[in-house]
Amino acid sequence: MANPSSIIEDGIEYSLGNFDGTKIVYDFPKILVFLEAKGKILFGQHFKIYEEDKNVLFKLCNYYIKDQNYCEKFEMDPEKGILLSGPVGCGKTSMMKLLRYLVPHQRNYVVMPCRNIVFAFNHLGYKTIEDYGDSSNFCFDDMGVEPIGRHYGRDCNVIGEILLSRYELFLQTNLKTHATTNLSAYELEDLYGLRVRSRMKNMFNLVAFDEKIKDKRK
């Protein structure tokens, strides 16, 4: 019988904690060992978890494993999605791609660049909004820096419209939406409008990197 407190990658078993027969008692240092190993598989041997990232990662890990005590401490609602914000190059996208593997039994999500969604809209039109506004699980990457969509001469704030559609599903079915962004809450409001911004507050837990964190791509 498989041990529910461990994950096997490339033939190596990584313990994430201890299973007491009813629940997993997670161990954060062990989780970090697994995430760094998985990160090297996904992104290459240069990947590493930096000391400066561990506070953000600790919050996110407790969200993903739905640790009730820590979620309450960090004022996070496990029924909402994650909006991960931070400066360019801090590792937001990699972190959201990586954390999917921490709880493989949970429903996964696709990480999709917002600019790609807008390009699809420019080609296919409003069907794109229907496709991404449906009940599939997505993490919208680099939200807020995508161009305005244009189809047959008509402009459309594509991501804003998708968020409105997904908000209705969130109310009806608790559908989660995740996203990453380089922008502040005020900048997002300027871009998408007050109506979308108010719904985002209900849809997302905001988790933010320190603004002074270094660009890991340099």
PDB file of C-alpha atoms in Angstrom:
ATOM      1  CA  MET A   1       0.000   0.000   0.000  1.00  0.00           C
ATOM      2  CA  ALA A   2       1.357   3.416  -0.954  1.00  0.00           C
ATOM      3  CA  ASN A   3       2.360   5.728   1.860  1.00  0.00           C
ATOM      4  CA  PRO A   4       0.073   8.794   1.594  1.00  0.00           C
ATOM      5  CA  SER A   5       2.711  10.958   3.301  1.00  0.00           C
ATOM      6  CA  SER A   6       5.321  10.415   0.599  1.00  0.00           C
ATOM      7  CA  ILE A   7       5.746  11.047  -3.124  1.00  0.00           C
ATOM      8  CA  ILE A   8       7.937   9.043  -5.517  1.00  0.00           C
ATOM      9  CA  GLU A   9       9.879  10.948  -8.198  1.00  0.00           C
ATOM     10  CA  ASP A  10      12.370   9.251 -10.540  1.00  0.00           C
ATOM     11  CA  GLY A  11      12.354   6.181  -8.314  1.00  0.00           C
ATOM     12  CA  ILE A  12      13.189   8.155  -5.161  1.00  0.00           C
ATOM     13  CA  GLU A  13      10.678   8.318  -2.311  1.00  0.00           C
ATOM     14  CA  TYR A  14      10.329  11.724  -0.653  1.00  0.00           C
ATOM     15  CA  SER A  15       8.651  11.881   2.736  1.00  0.00           C
ATOM     16  CA  LEU A  16       6.455  14.943   3.308  1.00  0.00           C
ATOM     17  CA  GLY A  17       5.722  14.118   6.943  1.00  0.00           C
ATOM     18  CA  ASN A  18       4.034  11.325   8.870  1.00  0.00           C
ATOM     19  CA  PHE A  19       0.733   9.540   8.370  1.00  0.00           C
ATOM     20  CA  ASP A  20      -0.991   8.735  11.676  1.00  0.00           C
ATOM     21  CA  GLY A  21      -3.623   6.485  10.122  1.00  0.00           C
ATOM     22  CA  THR A  22      -6.202   9.222   9.539  1.00  0.00           C
ATOM     23  CA  LYS A  23      -4.292  12.319   8.400  1.00  0.00           C
ATOM     24  CA  ILE A  24      -0.875  13.475   7.222  1.00  0.00           C
ATOM     25  CA  VAL A  25       1.162  15.556   9.670  1.00  0.00           C
ATOM     26  CA  TYR A  26       3.290  17.570   7.255  1.00  0.00           C
ATOM     27  CA  ASP A  27       6.900  18.554   7.909  1.00  0.00           C
ATOM     28  CA  PHE A  28       7.906  21.783   6.129  1.00  0.00           C
ATOM     29  CA  PRO A  29      11.661  21.030   5.880  1.00  0.00           C
ATOM     30  CA  LYS A  30      10.795  17.694   4.241  1.00  0.00           C
ATOM     31  CA  ILE A  31       8.401  19.457   1.874  1.00  0.00           C
ATOM     32  CA  LEU A  32      11.222  21.806   0.864  1.00  0.00           C
ATOM     33  CA  VAL A  33      13.482  18.840   0.031  1.00  0.00           C
ATOM     34  CA  PHE A  34      10.797  17.404  -2.244  1.00  0.00           C
ATOM     35  CA  LEU A  35       9.970  20.739  -3.891  1.00  0.00           C
ATOM     36  CA  GLU A  36      13.604  21.472  -4.672  1.00  0.00           C
ATOM     37  CA  ALA A  37      14.075  18.000  -6.166  1.00  0.00           C
ATOM     38  CA  LYS A  38      10.886  18.340  -8.224  1.00  0.00           C
ATOM     39  CA  GLY A  39      11.919  21.829  -9.288  1.00  0.00           C
ATOM     40  CA  LYS A  40      15.180  20.490 -10.681  1.00  0.00           C
ATOM     41  CA  ILE A  41      13.205  17.907 -12.676  1.00  0.00           C
ATOM     42  CA  LEU A  42      10.823  20.548 -14.050  1.00  0.00           C
ATOM     43  CA  PHE A  43      13.129  23.521 -14.579  1.00  0.00           C
ATOM     44  CA  GLY A  44      16.678  22.149 -14.681  1.00  0.00           C
ATOM     45  CA  GLN A  45      19.536  21.554 -12.273  1.00  0.00           C
ATOM     46  CA  HIS A  46      20.014  25.299 -11.716  1.00  0.00           C
ATOM     47  CA  PHE A  47      16.728  25.445  -9.800  1.00  0.00           C
ATOM     48  CA  LYS A  48      16.944  26.110  -6.082  1.00  0.00           C
ATOM     49  CA  ILE A  49      14.712  27.361  -3.291  1.00  0.00           C
ATOM     50  CA  TYR A  50      16.155  30.579  -1.884  1.00  0.00           C
ATOM     51  CA  GLU A  51      16.088  31.418   1.800  1.00  0.00           C
ATOM     52  CA  GLU A  52      14.273  34.668   1.006  1.00  0.00           C
ATOM     53  CA  ASP A  53      11.409  32.712  -0.608  1.00  0.00           C
ATOM     54  CA  LYS A  54      10.669  30.436   2.328  1.00  0.00           C
ATOM     55  CA  ASN A  55       8.159  32.705   4.093  1.00  0.00           C
ATOM     56  CA  VAL A  56       6.015  32.959   0.963  1.00  0.00           C
ATOM     57  CA  LEU A  57       6.463  29.263   0.268  1.00  0.00           C
ATOM     58  CA  PHE A  58       5.436  28.375   3.824  1.00  0.00           C
ATOM     59  CA  LYS A  59       2.159  30.281   3.403  1.00  0.00           C
ATOM     60  CA  LEU A  60       1.477  28.665   0.042  1.00  0.00           C
ATOM     61  CA  CYS A  61       2.290  25.155   1.255  1.00  0.00           C
ATOM     62  CA  ASN A  62      -0.125  25.502   4.162  1.00  0.00           C
ATOM     63  CA  TYR A  63      -2.770  26.733   1.742  1.00  0.00           C
ATOM     64  CA  TYR A  64      -2.242  23.759  -0.581  1.00  0.00           C
ATOM     65  CA  ILE A  65      -2.328  21.176   2.218  1.00  0.00           C
ATOM     66  CA  LYS A  66      -5.289  23.046   3.768  1.00  0.00           C
ATOM     67  CA  ASP A  67      -3.776  23.388   7.214  1.00  0.00           C
ATOM     68  CA  GLN A  68      -6.661  25.042   9.036  1.00  0.00           C
ATOM     69  CA  ASN A  69      -4.618  26.577  11.848  1.00  0.00           C
ATOM     70  CA  TYR A  70      -2.049  28.221   9.595  1.00  0.00           C
ATOM     71  CA  CYS A  71      -4.652  29.317   7.063  1.00  0.00           C
ATOM     72  CA  GLU A  72      -6.468  31.123   9.870  1.00  0.00           C
ATOM     73  CA  LYS A  73      -3.187  32.593  11.127  1.00  0.00           C
ATOM     74  CA  PHE A  74      -2.346  33.949   7.672  1.00  0.00           C
ATOM     75  CA  GLU A  75      -5.981  34.974   7.019  1.00  0.00           C
ATOM     76  CA  MET A  76      -6.208  32.665   4.005  1.00  0.00           C
ATOM     77  CA  ASP A  77      -9.383  30.946   2.871  1.00  0.00           C
ATOM     78  CA  PRO A  78      -8.613  27.512   1.348  1.00  0.00           C
ATOM     79  CA  GLU A  79     -11.842  27.768  -0.657  1.00  0.00           C
ATOM     80  CA  LYS A  80     -10.509  30.785  -2.568  1.00  0.00           C
ATOM     81  CA  GLY A  81      -7.770  30.826  -5.192  1.00  0.00           C
ATOM     82  CA  ILE A  82      -4.289  32.325  -4.922  1.00  0.00           C
ATOM     83  CA  LEU A  83      -3.200  35.660  -6.395  1.00  0.00           C
ATOM     84  CA  LEU A  84       0.590  35.567  -6.156  1.00  0.00           C
ATOM     85  CA  SER A  85       2.139  39.002  -6.660  1.00  0.00           C
ATOM     86  CA  GLY A  86       5.725  40.164  -6.804  1.00  0.00           C
ATOM     87  CA  PRO A  87       8.325  41.890  -8.972  1.00  0.00           C
ATOM     88  CA  VAL A  88       9.535  40.566 -12.318  1.00  0.00           C
ATOM     89  CA  GLY A  89      11.772  37.513 -12.040  1.00  0.00           C
ATOM     90  CA  CYS A  90      11.023  36.639  -8.410  1.00  0.00           C
ATOM     91  CA  GLY A  91       9.822  33.142  -9.315  1.00  0.00           C
ATOM     92  CA  LYS A  92       6.024  33.441  -9.184  1.00  0.00           C
ATOM     93  CA  THR A  93       5.337  31.294 -12.242  1.00  0.00           C
ATOM     94  CA  SER A  94       7.772  28.565 -11.236  1.00  0.00           C
ATOM     95  CA  MET A  95       6.277  28.437  -7.759  1.00  0.00           C
ATOM     96  CA  MET A  96       2.711  28.049  -9.032  1.00  0.00           C
ATOM     97  CA  LYS A  97       3.800  25.357 -11.493  1.00  0.00           C
ATOM     98  CA  LEU A  98       5.736  23.519  -8.797  1.00  0.00           C
ATOM     99  CA  LEU A  99       3.186  23.575  -5.998  1.00  0.00           C
ATOM    100  CA  ARG A 100       0.660  21.650  -8.102  1.00  0.00           C
ATOM    101  CA  TYR A 101       2.703  18.537  -7.353  1.00  0.00           C
ATOM    102  CA  LEU A 102       2.563  18.860  -3.563  1.00  0.00           C
ATOM    103  CA  VAL A 103      -0.980  17.466  -3.377  1.00  0.00           C
ATOM    104  CA  PRO A 104      -1.332  15.205  -6.427  1.00  0.00           C
ATOM    105  CA  HIS A 105      -4.725  13.904  -5.240  1.00  0.00           C
ATOM    106  CA  GLN A 106      -6.286  17.360  -5.589  1.00  0.00           C
ATOM    107  CA  ARG A 107      -7.686  18.624  -8.868  1.00  0.00           C
ATOM    108  CA  ASN A 108      -4.875  20.161 -10.872  1.00  0.00           C
ATOM    109  CA  TYR A 109      -4.813  23.440 -12.774  1.00  0.00           C
ATOM    110  CA  VAL A 110      -3.237  24.621 -16.002  1.00  0.00           C
ATOM    111  CA  VAL A 111      -0.834  27.582 -15.841  1.00  0.00           C
ATOM    112  CA  MET A 112      -1.700  29.758 -18.839  1.00  0.00           C
ATOM    113  CA  PRO A 113       0.000  33.053 -19.813  1.00  0.00           C
ATOM    114  CA  CYS A 114      -2.565  35.830 -20.101  1.00  0.00           C
ATOM    115  CA  ARG A 115      -0.957  37.183 -23.270  1.00  0.00           C
ATOM    116  CA  ASN A 116      -1.528  33.787 -24.960  1.00  0.00           C
ATOM    117  CA  ILE A 117      -5.205  33.963 -24.029  1.00  0.00           C
ATOM    118  CA  VAL A 118      -5.485  37.418 -25.585  1.00  0.00           C
ATOM    119  CA  PHE A 119      -3.725  36.245 -28.756  1.00  0.00           C
ATOM    120  CA  ALA A 120      -6.237  33.387 -28.955  1.00  0.00           C
ATOM    121  CA  PHE A 121      -9.084  35.897 -28.567  1.00  0.00           C
ATOM    122  CA  ASN A 122      -7.687  38.033 -31.389  1.00  0.00           C
ATOM    123  CA  HIS A 123      -7.803  34.973 -33.635  1.00  0.00           C
ATOM    124  CA  LEU A 124     -10.904  33.132 -32.420  1.00  0.00           C
ATOM    125  CA  GLY A 125     -13.029  35.830 -30.824  1.00  0.00           C
ATOM    126  CA  TYR A 126     -15.452  35.460 -27.929  1.00  0.00           C
ATOM    127  CA  LYS A 127     -15.256  31.679 -27.883  1.00  0.00           C
ATOM    128  CA  THR A 128     -11.937  32.183 -26.074  1.00  0.00           C
ATOM    129  CA  ILE A 129     -13.703  33.928 -23.194  1.00  0.00           C
ATOM    130  CA  GLU A 130     -16.153  31.031 -23.013  1.00  0.00           C
ATOM    131  CA  ASP A 131     -13.302  28.514 -23.033  1.00  0.00           C
ATOM    132  CA  TYR A 132     -11.408  30.122 -20.157  1.00  0.00           C
ATOM    133  CA  GLY A 133     -14.487  31.268 -18.290  1.00  0.00           C
ATOM    134  CA  ASP A 134     -15.718  27.707 -17.886  1.00  0.00           C
ATOM    135  CA  SER A 135     -15.346  25.215 -15.038  1.00  0.00           C
ATOM    136  CA  SER A 136     -11.767  24.151 -15.836  1.00  0.00           C
ATOM    137  CA  ASN A 137      -9.014  24.973 -13.342  1.00  0.00           C
ATOM    138  CA  PHE A 138      -6.554  27.666 -14.415  1.00  0.00           C
ATOM    139  CA  CYS A 139      -3.751  29.798 -13.087  1.00  0.00           C
ATOM    140  CA  PHE A 140      -3.619  32.962 -15.195  1.00  0.00           C
ATOM    141  CA  ASP A 141       0.046  33.875 -15.447  1.00  0.00           C
ATOM    142  CA  ASP A 142       1.363  37.452 -15.697  1.00  0.00           C
ATOM    143  CA  MET A 143      -2.060  38.976 -15.252  1.00  0.00           C
ATOM    144  CA  GLY A 144      -2.236  42.653 -16.033  1.00  0.00           C
ATOM    145  CA  VAL A 145       0.564  42.997 -18.572  1.00  0.00           C
ATOM    146  CA  GLU A 146      -1.349  41.439 -21.467  1.00  0.00           C
ATOM    147  CA  PRO A 147      -2.478  43.693 -24.348  1.00  0.00           C
ATOM    148  CA  ILE A 148      -6.098  44.647 -24.933  1.00  0.00           C
ATOM    149  CA  GLY A 149      -7.812  42.101 -27.148  1.00  0.00           C
ATOM    150  CA  ARG A 150      -9.117  43.059 -30.565  1.00  0.00           C
ATOM    151  CA  HIS A 151     -11.349  40.930 -32.767  1.00  0.00           C
ATOM    152  CA  TYR A 152     -12.808  42.303 -36.005  1.00  0.00           C
ATOM    153  CA  GLY A 153     -12.037  45.843 -34.877  1.00  0.00           C
ATOM    154  CA  ARG A 154     -13.714  45.545 -31.483  1.00  0.00           C
ATOM    155  CA  ASP A 155     -11.594  46.015 -28.358  1.00  0.00           C
ATOM    156  CA  CYS A 156     -12.131  43.752 -25.373  1.00  0.00           C
ATOM    157  CA  ASN A 157     -10.573  43.519 -21.918  1.00  0.00           C
ATOM    158  CA  VAL A 158     -10.300  39.761 -22.298  1.00  0.00           C
ATOM    159  CA  ILE A 159      -8.945  38.765 -18.893  1.00  0.00           C
ATOM    160  CA  GLY A 160     -11.368  41.080 -17.122  1.00  0.00           C
ATOM    161  CA  GLU A 161     -14.300  39.426 -18.904  1.00  0.00           C
ATOM    162  CA  ILE A 162     -12.968  35.956 -18.075  1.00  0.00           C
ATOM    163  CA  LEU A 163     -12.633  36.883 -14.396  1.00  0.00           C
ATOM    164  CA  LEU A 164     -16.243  38.077 -14.322  1.00  0.00           C
ATOM    165  CA  SER A 165     -17.399  34.773 -15.819  1.00  0.00           C
ATOM    166  CA  ARG A 166     -15.322  32.752 -13.378  1.00  0.00           C
ATOM    167  CA  TYR A 167     -16.577  34.793 -10.437  1.00  0.00           C
ATOM    168  CA  GLU A 168     -20.122  33.674 -11.180  1.00  0.00           C
ATOM    169  CA  LEU A 169     -18.943  30.054 -11.218  1.00  0.00           C
ATOM    170  CA  PHE A 170     -17.029  30.655  -7.993  1.00  0.00           C
ATOM    171  CA  LEU A 171     -20.268  31.725  -6.318  1.00  0.00           C
ATOM    172  CA  GLN A 172     -22.209  28.797  -7.765  1.00  0.00           C
ATOM    173  CA  THR A 173     -19.693  25.952  -7.540  1.00  0.00           C
ATOM    174  CA  ASN A 174     -16.684  27.223  -5.520  1.00  0.00           C
ATOM    175  CA  LEU A 175     -14.559  27.060  -8.685  1.00  0.00           C
ATOM    176  CA  LYS A 176     -11.029  28.206  -7.877  1.00  0.00           C
ATOM    177  CA  THR A 177      -9.015  30.556 -10.034  1.00  0.00           C
ATOM    178  CA  HIS A 178      -5.315  31.252  -9.441  1.00  0.00           C
ATOM    179  CA  ALA A 179      -3.182  34.008 -10.935  1.00  0.00           C
ATOM    180  CA  THR A 180       0.227  35.662 -10.827  1.00  0.00           C
ATOM    181  CA  THR A 181       0.857  39.356 -11.335  1.00  0.00           C
ATOM    182  CA  ASN A 182       3.567  42.012 -11.190  1.00  0.00           C
ATOM    183  CA  LEU A 183       0.992  44.727 -10.508  1.00  0.00           C
ATOM    184  CA  SER A 184      -0.368  46.227  -7.306  1.00  0.00           C
ATOM    185  CA  ALA A 185      -4.023  46.108  -6.334  1.00  0.00           C
ATOM    186  CA  TYR A 186      -4.439  49.724  -7.451  1.00  0.00           C
ATOM    187  CA  GLU A 187      -2.835  49.025 -10.823  1.00  0.00           C
ATOM    188  CA  LEU A 188      -5.120  46.021 -11.338  1.00  0.00           C
ATOM    189  CA  GLU A 189      -8.115  48.189 -10.504  1.00  0.00           C
ATOM    190  CA  ASP A 190      -7.014  50.809 -13.042  1.00  0.00           C
ATOM    191  CA  LEU A 191      -6.650  48.105 -15.670  1.00  0.00           C
ATOM    192  CA  TYR A 192      -9.745  45.977 -15.051  1.00  0.00           C
ATOM    193  CA  GLY A 193     -12.059  48.426 -13.296  1.00  0.00           C
ATOM    194  CA  LEU A 194     -13.607  48.552  -9.853  1.00  0.00           C
ATOM    195  CA  ARG A 195     -16.209  45.885 -10.657  1.00  0.00           C
ATOM    196  CA  VAL A 196     -13.580  43.245 -11.480  1.00  0.00           C
ATOM    197  CA  ARG A 197     -11.316  44.351  -8.644  1.00  0.00           C
ATOM    198  CA  SER A 198     -14.088  43.952  -6.052  1.00  0.00           C
ATOM    199  CA  ARG A 199     -14.778  40.432  -7.303  1.00  0.00           C
ATOM    200  CA  MET A 200     -11.090  39.586  -7.224  1.00  0.00           C
ATOM    201  CA  LYS A 201     -11.051  40.375  -3.495  1.00  0.00           C
ATOM    202  CA  ASN A 202     -13.679  37.663  -3.011  1.00  0.00           C
ATOM    203  CA  MET A 203     -12.039  35.155  -5.378  1.00  0.00           C
ATOM    204  CA  PHE A 204      -8.411  35.343  -4.278  1.00  0.00           C
ATOM    205  CA  ASN A 205      -6.115  35.078  -1.316  1.00  0.00           C
ATOM    206  CA  LEU A 206      -3.369  37.638  -1.916  1.00  0.00           C
ATOM    207  CA  VAL A 207       0.145  36.337  -1.272  1.00  0.00           C
ATOM    208  CA  ALA A 208       2.962  38.769  -2.013  1.00  0.00           C
ATOM    209  CA  PHE A 209       6.716  38.592  -2.384  1.00  0.00           C
ATOM    210  CA  ASP A 210       8.742  41.419  -0.893  1.00  0.00           C
ATOM    211  CA  GLU A 211       9.037  44.227  -3.455  1.00  0.00           C
ATOM    212  CA  LYS A 212      12.826  44.334  -2.927  1.00  0.00           C
ATOM    213  CA  ILE A 213      13.377  40.658  -3.749  1.00  0.00           C
ATOM    214  CA  LYS A 214      16.025  40.087  -6.408  1.00  0.00           C
ATOM    215  CA  ASP A 215      15.422  39.083 -10.017  1.00  0.00           C
ATOM    216  CA  LYS A 216      16.461  35.430 -10.169  1.00  0.00           C
ATOM    217  CA  ARG A 217      16.777  35.519 -13.957  1.00  0.00           C
ATOM    218  CA  LYS A 218      19.795  37.830 -13.828  1.00  0.00           C
TER     219      LYS A 218
END
